[in-house]
Each structure stands twice: as structure tokens, then as C-alpha cells.
Amino acid sequence: MKDYLFYFHFTMMEKKVKFCPECGSPNIEWVLPQVWSKWRCKDCGYIGVLILEDGEIAAELRKKWKKE
């Protein structure tokens, strides 16, 4: 049962869209699958543990980043 709950939680985490906190891009990935708390943005090069899951905030960041 414990393994099933872990798998269910992991699957649900995968389905949420995540955004870069620097540029608002959804084009992010784990730095290493084994270190799933660190993310890398393919657009701006951000590497860190903080990510966004709010699309509205990400859209505002994306507009600002594209202007710069």
C-alpha cells in the first residue's frame, strides 16, 4: 500500500505544470532525475529548487522577461 501511495503522489506531481521563477517558462526539467528537488530552465538557464505552479504569475514573469 505504501508503494502505491508513493507512486500515486509521484504521478500527480508529474501532471502539474511547473514554471521557471526567473522567466516564467514551462520549459523546465530536473537537473538529474535522482536529485528531483533541483530544476533547470532550458530557456534562461535558471538552476534551483524554487519553481512556480501558478500559471498567472508565470505569464506575468514571461512578459517581463521577454521585454528585457
Short mmCIF file of C-alpha atoms in Angstrom, two decimals:
data_model
loop_
_atom_site.label_atom_id
_atom_site.label_comp_id
_atom_site.label_asym_id
_atom_site.label_seq_id
_atom_site.Cartn_x
_atom_site.Cartn_y
_atom_site.Cartn_z
CA MET A 1 0.00 0.00 0.00
CA LYS A 2 2.82 2.39 0.86
CA ASP A 3 4.42 1.88 -2.56
CA TYR A 4 1.10 2.55 -4.27
CA LEU A 5 0.65 5.83 -2.38
CA PHE A 6 4.18 6.92 -3.31
CA TYR A 7 3.52 6.09 -6.97
CA PHE A 8 0.18 7.93 -6.92
CA HIS A 9 1.75 11.03 -5.34
CA PHE A 10 4.67 10.92 -7.80
CA THR A 11 2.30 10.60 -10.77
CA MET A 12 0.17 13.52 -9.61
CA MET A 13 3.29 15.68 -9.17
CA GLU A 14 4.27 14.92 -12.75
CA LYS A 15 0.93 16.10 -14.15
CA LYS A 16 1.13 19.59 -12.62
CA VAL A 17 2.58 22.20 -14.93
CA LYS A 18 5.65 23.84 -13.45
CA PHE A 19 7.19 27.17 -14.42
CA CYS A 20 10.58 28.83 -14.08
CA PRO A 21 10.61 31.56 -11.37
CA GLU A 22 13.05 33.68 -13.43
CA CYS A 23 11.40 33.81 -16.86
CA GLY A 24 8.03 32.06 -16.39
CA SER A 25 8.79 29.37 -18.98
CA PRO A 26 7.20 25.92 -18.68
CA ASN A 27 10.31 24.55 -20.40
CA ILE A 28 11.96 23.21 -17.21
CA GLU A 29 13.31 19.83 -16.22
CA TRP A 30 15.02 18.12 -13.33
CA VAL A 31 18.78 18.68 -13.25
CA LEU A 32 19.18 14.97 -12.51
CA PRO A 33 16.27 12.56 -12.10
CA GLN A 34 17.93 11.28 -8.92
CA VAL A 35 18.01 14.82 -7.49
CA TRP A 36 14.39 15.74 -8.17
CA SER A 37 14.44 18.81 -5.93
CA LYS A 38 16.69 20.77 -8.33
CA TRP A 39 15.29 22.23 -11.56
CA ARG A 40 16.86 23.74 -14.69
CA CYS A 41 15.17 26.10 -17.15
CA LYS A 42 16.05 25.41 -20.78
CA ASP A 43 15.21 28.99 -21.78
CA CYS A 44 17.06 31.22 -19.29
CA GLY A 45 19.44 28.74 -17.63
CA TYR A 46 17.99 29.06 -14.12
CA ILE A 47 19.05 26.25 -11.77
CA GLY A 48 17.47 25.98 -8.34
CA VAL A 49 14.94 24.36 -6.08
CA LEU A 50 12.22 27.01 -6.36
CA ILE A 51 9.60 26.56 -9.09
CA LEU A 52 6.17 28.04 -9.76
CA GLU A 53 2.92 26.17 -10.23
CA ASP A 54 0.74 29.28 -10.72
CA GLY A 55 0.24 29.96 -14.42
CA GLU A 56 -0.92 33.56 -13.93
CA ILE A 57 2.25 34.59 -12.10
CA ALA A 58 4.33 32.71 -14.66
CA ALA A 59 2.61 34.57 -17.53
CA GLU A 60 3.45 37.94 -15.94
CA LEU A 61 7.08 36.88 -15.41
CA ARG A 62 7.26 35.65 -19.01
CA LYS A 63 6.08 39.05 -20.34
CA LYS A 64 8.67 40.92 -18.24
CA TRP A 65 11.45 38.52 -19.24
CA LYS A 66 10.68 38.84 -22.97
CA LYS A 67 10.74 42.67 -22.73
CA GLU A 68 14.24 42.56 -21.23
#
